[in-house]
Short mmCIF file of N, CA and C in Angstrom, two decimals:
data_model
loop_
_atom_site.label_atom_id
_atom_site.label_comp_id
_atom_site.label_asym_id
_atom_site.label_seq_id
_atom_site.Cartn_x
_atom_site.Cartn_y
_atom_site.Cartn_z
N MET A 1 -105.01 101.70 78.63
CA MET A 1 -104.86 100.62 77.69
C MET A 1 -103.40 100.58 77.24
N LYS A 2 -102.86 99.41 77.25
CA LYS A 2 -101.46 99.23 76.93
C LYS A 2 -101.31 98.88 75.46
N LYS A 3 -100.43 99.54 74.76
CA LYS A 3 -100.20 99.24 73.35
C LYS A 3 -98.78 98.73 73.17
N LEU A 4 -98.65 97.67 72.46
CA LEU A 4 -97.36 97.16 72.07
C LEU A 4 -97.27 97.27 70.56
N ILE A 5 -96.24 97.88 70.08
CA ILE A 5 -96.08 97.99 68.64
C ILE A 5 -94.91 97.11 68.23
N ILE A 6 -95.21 96.18 67.39
CA ILE A 6 -94.21 95.21 66.97
C ILE A 6 -94.11 95.25 65.45
N SER A 7 -92.92 95.42 64.94
CA SER A 7 -92.75 95.37 63.49
C SER A 7 -92.22 93.99 63.13
N ALA A 8 -92.85 93.38 62.15
CA ALA A 8 -92.42 92.06 61.70
C ALA A 8 -92.72 91.90 60.23
N ALA A 9 -91.91 91.18 59.54
CA ALA A 9 -92.19 90.88 58.15
C ALA A 9 -92.29 89.36 58.02
N LEU A 10 -93.40 88.90 57.58
CA LEU A 10 -93.65 87.47 57.41
C LEU A 10 -93.79 87.18 55.92
N GLY A 11 -94.03 85.96 55.48
CA GLY A 11 -94.16 85.68 54.06
C GLY A 11 -95.44 84.94 53.70
N ALA A 12 -96.02 85.03 52.52
CA ALA A 12 -97.02 84.18 51.82
C ALA A 12 -98.29 84.80 51.28
N ALA A 13 -99.50 84.33 51.41
CA ALA A 13 -100.70 84.74 50.65
C ALA A 13 -101.86 85.42 51.43
N LEU A 14 -103.24 85.55 51.29
CA LEU A 14 -104.22 86.43 52.00
C LEU A 14 -105.50 85.83 52.63
N MET A 15 -106.48 86.42 53.35
CA MET A 15 -107.57 85.84 54.16
C MET A 15 -109.00 86.31 53.92
N ALA A 16 -109.97 85.86 54.64
CA ALA A 16 -111.39 86.19 54.43
C ALA A 16 -112.02 86.88 55.61
N CYS A 17 -113.20 87.46 55.41
CA CYS A 17 -113.94 88.14 56.48
C CYS A 17 -114.65 87.13 57.34
N SER A 18 -113.91 86.33 58.03
CA SER A 18 -114.50 85.35 58.94
C SER A 18 -113.58 85.22 60.13
N SER A 19 -114.02 84.52 61.13
CA SER A 19 -113.18 84.39 62.30
C SER A 19 -112.13 83.31 62.15
N THR A 20 -112.22 82.51 61.12
CA THR A 20 -111.24 81.43 60.99
C THR A 20 -110.55 81.37 59.65
N GLY A 21 -110.92 82.15 58.68
CA GLY A 21 -110.17 82.12 57.44
C GLY A 21 -111.02 82.12 56.22
N GLY A 22 -110.47 81.55 55.14
CA GLY A 22 -111.00 81.71 53.80
C GLY A 22 -112.11 80.80 53.41
N GLY A 23 -112.62 81.10 52.26
CA GLY A 23 -113.70 80.35 51.66
C GLY A 23 -113.18 79.45 50.57
N GLY A 24 -113.80 79.51 49.41
CA GLY A 24 -113.43 78.66 48.29
C GLY A 24 -112.12 79.09 47.68
N THR A 25 -111.82 78.49 46.57
CA THR A 25 -110.59 78.80 45.89
C THR A 25 -110.85 79.89 44.88
N ALA A 26 -109.99 80.82 44.75
CA ALA A 26 -110.13 81.93 43.84
C ALA A 26 -109.02 81.88 42.84
N SER A 27 -109.25 81.86 41.39
CA SER A 27 -108.20 82.12 40.36
C SER A 27 -108.25 83.57 40.45
N GLY A 28 -111.96 98.81 73.52
CA GLY A 28 -111.65 99.57 74.63
C GLY A 28 -111.27 98.83 75.89
N ALA A 29 -111.91 97.72 76.19
CA ALA A 29 -111.63 97.03 77.43
C ALA A 29 -110.47 96.08 77.23
N ALA A 30 -110.28 95.65 76.06
CA ALA A 30 -109.23 94.68 75.79
C ALA A 30 -107.88 95.37 75.61
N GLN A 31 -106.84 94.64 75.94
CA GLN A 31 -105.50 95.13 75.67
C GLN A 31 -105.29 95.10 74.16
N VAL A 32 -104.78 96.17 73.60
CA VAL A 32 -104.56 96.24 72.17
C VAL A 32 -103.10 95.93 71.88
N VAL A 33 -102.88 94.90 71.10
CA VAL A 33 -101.54 94.55 70.66
C VAL A 33 -101.50 94.84 69.18
N GLN A 34 -100.69 95.79 68.79
CA GLN A 34 -100.67 96.25 67.41
C GLN A 34 -99.40 95.79 66.73
N THR A 35 -99.55 95.25 65.54
CA THR A 35 -98.42 94.82 64.74
C THR A 35 -98.49 95.52 63.40
N SER A 36 -97.49 96.27 63.07
CA SER A 36 -97.44 96.90 61.76
C SER A 36 -96.53 96.07 60.88
N THR A 37 -97.10 95.38 59.92
CA THR A 37 -96.34 94.46 59.08
C THR A 37 -96.49 94.81 57.61
N ALA A 38 -96.65 96.08 57.31
CA ALA A 38 -96.92 96.49 55.94
C ALA A 38 -95.80 96.08 54.98
N GLY A 39 -94.54 96.09 55.42
CA GLY A 39 -93.45 95.70 54.54
C GLY A 39 -93.59 94.26 54.07
N GLY A 40 -93.83 93.34 55.00
CA GLY A 40 -94.02 91.94 54.63
C GLY A 40 -95.30 91.74 53.85
N ALA A 41 -96.33 92.47 54.21
CA ALA A 41 -97.60 92.37 53.48
C ALA A 41 -97.42 92.84 52.05
N ASN A 42 -96.59 93.85 51.84
CA ASN A 42 -96.34 94.36 50.49
C ASN A 42 -95.73 93.27 49.62
N ALA A 43 -94.75 92.57 50.15
CA ALA A 43 -94.12 91.49 49.39
C ALA A 43 -95.11 90.37 49.09
N GLN A 44 -95.90 90.01 50.08
CA GLN A 44 -96.89 88.94 49.89
C GLN A 44 -97.95 89.35 48.88
N LEU A 45 -98.46 90.55 49.04
CA LEU A 45 -99.49 91.04 48.13
C LEU A 45 -98.97 91.14 46.71
N ASN A 46 -97.78 91.66 46.54
CA ASN A 46 -97.23 91.79 45.19
C ASN A 46 -96.92 90.43 44.56
N ALA A 47 -96.58 89.44 45.37
CA ALA A 47 -96.38 88.09 44.83
C ALA A 47 -97.71 87.52 44.31
N ILE A 48 -98.77 87.74 45.05
CA ILE A 48 -100.10 87.29 44.62
C ILE A 48 -100.52 88.02 43.35
N ARG A 49 -100.27 89.33 43.32
CA ARG A 49 -100.62 90.11 42.13
C ARG A 49 -99.81 89.65 40.92
N ALA A 50 -98.53 89.36 41.11
CA ALA A 50 -97.68 88.90 40.01
C ALA A 50 -98.19 87.57 39.45
N GLN A 51 -98.60 86.67 40.32
CA GLN A 51 -99.14 85.38 39.87
C GLN A 51 -100.41 85.57 39.05
N ALA A 52 -101.13 86.67 39.31
CA ALA A 52 -102.35 86.97 38.57
C ALA A 52 -102.07 87.86 37.35
N GLY A 53 -100.79 88.14 37.10
CA GLY A 53 -100.43 88.96 35.95
C GLY A 53 -100.63 90.45 36.15
N GLN A 54 -100.71 90.88 37.41
CA GLN A 54 -100.92 92.30 37.72
C GLN A 54 -99.62 92.93 38.24
N GLY A 55 -99.48 94.23 38.02
CA GLY A 55 -98.33 94.96 38.53
C GLY A 55 -98.41 95.11 40.04
N GLY A 56 -97.31 95.53 40.62
CA GLY A 56 -97.23 95.68 42.06
C GLY A 56 -97.93 96.93 42.57
N VAL A 57 -98.18 96.94 43.87
CA VAL A 57 -98.73 98.10 44.57
C VAL A 57 -97.69 98.57 45.58
N THR A 58 -97.81 99.83 45.99
CA THR A 58 -96.89 100.38 46.97
C THR A 58 -97.63 100.77 48.23
N ARG A 59 -96.92 100.79 49.31
CA ARG A 59 -97.48 101.15 50.61
C ARG A 59 -97.79 102.64 50.63
N ASN A 60 -98.91 103.00 51.24
CA ASN A 60 -99.31 104.40 51.37
C ASN A 60 -99.64 104.68 52.83
N ALA A 61 -99.04 105.72 53.39
CA ALA A 61 -99.20 106.02 54.82
C ALA A 61 -100.64 106.34 55.19
N ALA A 62 -101.37 107.07 54.35
CA ALA A 62 -102.76 107.40 54.66
C ALA A 62 -103.63 106.15 54.66
N LEU A 63 -103.43 105.27 53.69
CA LEU A 63 -104.20 104.03 53.65
C LEU A 63 -103.86 103.14 54.84
N GLU A 64 -102.60 103.13 55.23
CA GLU A 64 -102.19 102.35 56.40
C GLU A 64 -102.82 102.92 57.67
N ALA A 65 -102.88 104.25 57.78
CA ALA A 65 -103.50 104.88 58.94
C ALA A 65 -104.99 104.55 59.00
N ALA A 66 -105.64 104.53 57.84
CA ALA A 66 -107.07 104.18 57.80
C ALA A 66 -107.28 102.73 58.23
N ALA A 67 -106.42 101.83 57.76
CA ALA A 67 -106.51 100.42 58.13
C ALA A 67 -106.29 100.25 59.63
N ARG A 68 -105.27 100.91 60.15
CA ARG A 68 -104.95 100.80 61.58
C ARG A 68 -106.07 101.36 62.45
N ALA A 69 -106.63 102.51 62.06
CA ALA A 69 -107.71 103.12 62.84
C ALA A 69 -108.95 102.22 62.85
N HIS A 70 -109.26 101.61 61.71
CA HIS A 70 -110.43 100.74 61.65
C HIS A 70 -110.21 99.47 62.47
N ALA A 71 -109.01 98.91 62.40
CA ALA A 71 -108.69 97.73 63.22
C ALA A 71 -108.79 98.06 64.70
N ASN A 72 -108.24 99.20 65.11
CA ASN A 72 -108.33 99.64 66.51
C ASN A 72 -109.78 99.82 66.94
N ASP A 73 -110.58 100.44 66.09
CA ASP A 73 -112.00 100.67 66.37
C ASP A 73 -112.70 99.34 66.62
N MET A 74 -112.47 98.36 65.75
CA MET A 74 -113.14 97.06 65.91
C MET A 74 -112.71 96.35 67.18
N VAL A 75 -111.42 96.41 67.51
CA VAL A 75 -110.93 95.74 68.72
C VAL A 75 -111.44 96.46 69.98
N GLN A 76 -111.31 97.76 70.01
CA GLN A 76 -111.70 98.52 71.21
C GLN A 76 -113.19 98.47 71.48
N ARG A 77 -114.00 98.38 70.42
CA ARG A 77 -115.46 98.39 70.59
C ARG A 77 -116.08 97.02 70.38
N ASP A 78 -115.24 96.02 70.20
CA ASP A 78 -115.65 94.62 70.11
C ASP A 78 -116.74 94.38 69.05
N PHE A 79 -116.42 94.72 67.80
CA PHE A 79 -117.31 94.41 66.68
C PHE A 79 -116.45 94.03 65.48
N PHE A 80 -117.09 93.55 64.44
CA PHE A 80 -116.38 93.14 63.23
C PHE A 80 -117.24 93.49 62.03
N SER A 81 -116.85 94.52 61.29
CA SER A 81 -117.66 94.99 60.18
C SER A 81 -116.84 95.93 59.30
N HIS A 82 -117.24 96.06 58.04
CA HIS A 82 -116.64 97.07 57.17
C HIS A 82 -117.13 98.47 57.54
N THR A 83 -118.23 98.55 58.26
CA THR A 83 -118.77 99.83 58.72
C THR A 83 -118.19 100.15 60.09
N GLY A 84 -117.62 101.34 60.23
CA GLY A 84 -117.02 101.75 61.49
C GLY A 84 -118.07 101.98 62.56
N SER A 85 -117.63 102.06 63.80
CA SER A 85 -118.56 102.27 64.92
C SER A 85 -119.30 103.60 64.80
N ASN A 86 -118.76 104.53 64.03
CA ASN A 86 -119.41 105.82 63.80
C ASN A 86 -120.21 105.83 62.49
N GLY A 87 -120.37 104.67 61.86
CA GLY A 87 -121.10 104.57 60.61
C GLY A 87 -120.26 104.81 59.37
N SER A 88 -118.98 105.02 59.53
CA SER A 88 -118.10 105.32 58.40
C SER A 88 -117.90 104.12 57.49
N THR A 89 -117.66 104.43 56.22
CA THR A 89 -117.27 103.43 55.23
C THR A 89 -115.77 103.56 55.00
N VAL A 90 -115.19 102.61 54.30
CA VAL A 90 -113.77 102.70 53.99
C VAL A 90 -113.50 103.96 53.18
N GLY A 91 -114.38 104.32 52.27
CA GLY A 91 -114.20 105.53 51.48
C GLY A 91 -114.16 106.78 52.34
N LYS A 92 -115.07 106.88 53.30
CA LYS A 92 -115.09 108.04 54.20
C LYS A 92 -113.84 108.07 55.06
N ARG A 93 -113.39 106.90 55.50
CA ARG A 93 -112.20 106.86 56.36
C ARG A 93 -110.95 107.32 55.62
N VAL A 94 -110.77 106.89 54.37
CA VAL A 94 -109.56 107.31 53.65
C VAL A 94 -109.66 108.77 53.21
N ARG A 95 -110.85 109.23 52.83
CA ARG A 95 -111.02 110.65 52.47
C ARG A 95 -110.72 111.55 53.66
N ALA A 96 -111.12 111.13 54.85
CA ALA A 96 -110.87 111.93 56.06
C ALA A 96 -109.38 112.10 56.32
N LEU A 97 -108.57 111.22 55.77
CA LEU A 97 -107.11 111.29 55.93
C LEU A 97 -106.46 111.98 54.73
N GLY A 98 -107.27 112.57 53.86
CA GLY A 98 -106.74 113.33 52.73
C GLY A 98 -106.46 112.53 51.48
N TYR A 99 -106.84 111.28 51.45
CA TYR A 99 -106.60 110.46 50.26
C TYR A 99 -107.81 110.57 49.33
N ARG A 100 -107.62 111.13 48.16
CA ARG A 100 -108.68 111.25 47.16
C ARG A 100 -108.53 110.09 46.19
N TYR A 101 -109.49 109.20 46.19
CA TYR A 101 -109.36 107.96 45.44
C TYR A 101 -110.29 107.91 44.23
N CYS A 102 -109.89 107.07 43.30
CA CYS A 102 -110.75 106.69 42.18
C CYS A 102 -111.44 105.38 42.54
N ILE A 103 -110.66 104.46 43.08
CA ILE A 103 -111.21 103.18 43.58
C ILE A 103 -110.66 102.94 44.98
N VAL A 104 -111.46 102.26 45.80
CA VAL A 104 -111.01 101.88 47.13
C VAL A 104 -111.71 100.58 47.52
N ALA A 105 -110.99 99.70 48.18
CA ALA A 105 -111.54 98.42 48.63
C ALA A 105 -110.90 98.08 49.97
N GLU A 106 -111.59 97.24 50.73
CA GLU A 106 -111.10 96.87 52.06
C GLU A 106 -111.30 95.38 52.30
N ASN A 107 -110.27 94.73 52.79
CA ASN A 107 -110.35 93.35 53.26
C ASN A 107 -110.20 93.39 54.77
N ILE A 108 -111.05 92.66 55.49
CA ILE A 108 -110.92 92.56 56.94
C ILE A 108 -110.95 91.08 57.32
N SER A 109 -110.34 90.78 58.43
CA SER A 109 -110.34 89.41 58.93
C SER A 109 -110.16 89.43 60.44
N LYS A 110 -110.58 88.33 61.05
CA LYS A 110 -110.45 88.21 62.50
C LYS A 110 -110.17 86.77 62.87
N GLY A 111 -109.25 86.58 63.80
CA GLY A 111 -109.00 85.26 64.35
C GLY A 111 -107.70 84.62 63.93
N GLN A 112 -107.10 85.05 62.86
CA GLN A 112 -105.84 84.45 62.43
C GLN A 112 -104.71 84.90 63.34
N ARG A 113 -103.76 84.02 63.53
CA ARG A 113 -102.63 84.33 64.40
C ARG A 113 -101.43 84.87 63.64
N THR A 114 -101.38 84.63 62.34
CA THR A 114 -100.23 85.08 61.56
C THR A 114 -100.67 85.81 60.30
N GLN A 115 -99.79 86.65 59.84
CA GLN A 115 -100.04 87.37 58.60
C GLN A 115 -100.17 86.39 57.44
N THR A 116 -99.38 85.35 57.45
CA THR A 116 -99.45 84.34 56.39
C THR A 116 -100.84 83.71 56.33
N ALA A 117 -101.40 83.37 57.48
CA ALA A 117 -102.75 82.79 57.50
C ALA A 117 -103.78 83.76 56.96
N VAL A 118 -103.63 85.03 57.30
CA VAL A 118 -104.55 86.06 56.82
C VAL A 118 -104.47 86.17 55.30
N MET A 119 -103.27 86.29 54.81
CA MET A 119 -103.08 86.45 53.37
C MET A 119 -103.57 85.21 52.61
N GLN A 120 -103.33 84.03 53.14
CA GLN A 120 -103.81 82.81 52.49
C GLN A 120 -105.33 82.77 52.47
N GLY A 121 -105.94 83.14 53.57
CA GLY A 121 -107.40 83.17 53.63
C GLY A 121 -107.98 84.13 52.62
N TRP A 122 -107.42 85.34 52.54
CA TRP A 122 -107.91 86.31 51.56
C TRP A 122 -107.71 85.81 50.14
N ALA A 123 -106.56 85.18 49.89
CA ALA A 123 -106.28 84.67 48.54
C ALA A 123 -107.26 83.56 48.16
N ASN A 124 -107.79 82.86 49.14
CA ASN A 124 -108.72 81.76 48.88
C ASN A 124 -110.19 82.19 48.90
N SER A 125 -110.44 83.46 49.07
CA SER A 125 -111.80 84.01 49.09
C SER A 125 -111.98 84.87 47.84
N SER A 126 -112.93 84.52 47.01
CA SER A 126 -113.05 85.19 45.71
C SER A 126 -113.17 86.71 45.81
N GLY A 127 -113.98 87.22 46.72
CA GLY A 127 -114.14 88.66 46.84
C GLY A 127 -112.90 89.36 47.32
N HIS A 128 -112.23 88.80 48.31
CA HIS A 128 -111.01 89.39 48.85
C HIS A 128 -109.88 89.29 47.82
N TYR A 129 -109.81 88.16 47.16
CA TYR A 129 -108.80 87.98 46.11
C TYR A 129 -109.00 89.01 45.01
N ARG A 130 -110.24 89.21 44.60
CA ARG A 130 -110.57 90.19 43.56
C ARG A 130 -110.07 91.58 43.97
N ASN A 131 -110.25 91.95 45.23
CA ASN A 131 -109.72 93.23 45.71
C ASN A 131 -108.20 93.28 45.58
N MET A 132 -107.54 92.21 45.98
CA MET A 132 -106.09 92.18 46.00
C MET A 132 -105.47 92.25 44.62
N VAL A 133 -106.11 91.69 43.63
CA VAL A 133 -105.54 91.67 42.27
C VAL A 133 -106.21 92.66 41.34
N ASN A 134 -107.01 93.57 41.87
CA ASN A 134 -107.66 94.59 41.05
C ASN A 134 -106.60 95.35 40.27
N ARG A 135 -106.72 95.34 38.95
CA ARG A 135 -105.70 95.97 38.11
C ARG A 135 -105.61 97.47 38.34
N LYS A 136 -106.67 98.09 38.84
CA LYS A 136 -106.67 99.53 39.07
C LYS A 136 -106.00 99.92 40.39
N ALA A 137 -105.87 98.99 41.32
CA ALA A 137 -105.25 99.31 42.62
C ALA A 137 -103.77 99.60 42.41
N SER A 138 -103.28 100.66 43.04
CA SER A 138 -101.86 101.01 42.93
C SER A 138 -101.19 101.19 44.28
N GLU A 139 -102.00 101.34 45.35
CA GLU A 139 -101.44 101.56 46.68
C GLU A 139 -102.25 100.76 47.70
N PHE A 140 -101.65 100.54 48.86
CA PHE A 140 -102.34 99.79 49.91
C PHE A 140 -101.87 100.25 51.28
N GLY A 141 -102.69 99.90 52.27
CA GLY A 141 -102.33 100.05 53.67
C GLY A 141 -102.73 98.77 54.37
N PHE A 142 -101.98 98.38 55.40
CA PHE A 142 -102.21 97.11 56.09
C PHE A 142 -101.98 97.30 57.57
N ALA A 143 -102.85 96.73 58.39
CA ALA A 143 -102.68 96.83 59.84
C ALA A 143 -103.22 95.59 60.53
N ASN A 144 -102.64 95.30 61.68
CA ASN A 144 -103.06 94.21 62.54
C ASN A 144 -103.13 94.72 63.97
N VAL A 145 -104.28 94.54 64.61
CA VAL A 145 -104.45 94.88 66.02
C VAL A 145 -105.07 93.67 66.68
N GLY A 146 -104.35 93.05 67.62
CA GLY A 146 -104.83 91.82 68.23
C GLY A 146 -104.99 90.77 67.16
N ASP A 147 -106.21 90.21 67.05
CA ASP A 147 -106.46 89.21 66.01
C ASP A 147 -107.31 89.77 64.87
N VAL A 148 -107.31 91.10 64.74
CA VAL A 148 -108.05 91.77 63.66
C VAL A 148 -107.05 92.30 62.64
N TRP A 149 -107.35 92.05 61.38
CA TRP A 149 -106.48 92.42 60.27
C TRP A 149 -107.27 93.24 59.26
N VAL A 150 -106.67 94.32 58.77
CA VAL A 150 -107.34 95.17 57.79
C VAL A 150 -106.35 95.54 56.69
N MET A 151 -106.81 95.41 55.45
CA MET A 151 -106.05 95.87 54.29
C MET A 151 -106.94 96.80 53.48
N VAL A 152 -106.41 97.95 53.12
CA VAL A 152 -107.12 98.90 52.26
C VAL A 152 -106.30 99.03 50.98
N LEU A 153 -106.97 98.84 49.85
CA LEU A 153 -106.35 98.98 48.54
C LEU A 153 -107.04 100.12 47.80
N ALA A 154 -106.26 100.93 47.10
CA ALA A 154 -106.87 102.08 46.43
C ALA A 154 -105.98 102.57 45.30
N SER A 155 -106.54 103.52 44.57
CA SER A 155 -105.81 104.22 43.53
C SER A 155 -106.37 105.63 43.43
N ARG A 156 -105.48 106.57 43.19
CA ARG A 156 -105.90 107.95 43.00
C ARG A 156 -106.37 108.19 41.57
N SER A 157 -105.95 107.36 40.64
CA SER A 157 -106.35 107.54 39.24
C SER A 157 -106.94 106.24 38.69
N CYS A 158 -107.79 106.40 37.70
CA CYS A 158 -108.45 105.21 37.11
C CYS A 158 -107.82 104.79 35.81
#
């Protein structure tokens, strides 16, 4: 399997757990193409949080690794779910990487071609938006593999 790792920083808002994008308005066999865009996602996410009156979050390597591993799992095994192919939850995945959390949440999406489309979709979906602007979240991880996108938000303290 061929992997291409591309770093890019794009701009704007978030997406939904669907193959085409957001909902309402909120106040192995395949080639894996991986894009790590956490820097651009951080700026986009913090802009959305600022508009909601929330403080910024910072990138966390363990959360990013959990997001990337889950995105890879979904692409390689051709499924789309918050539950991993081994039955894992987002909490189990981040704990396995040594991250002890107080709160943890995950946004997933499939089908968008750009980070901007993903972020806009999440921002327009009440549940995903709620995760993104959770006042308790202090760190995040973000990954894109093919057309699958995963964001994990968490905090070690409540």
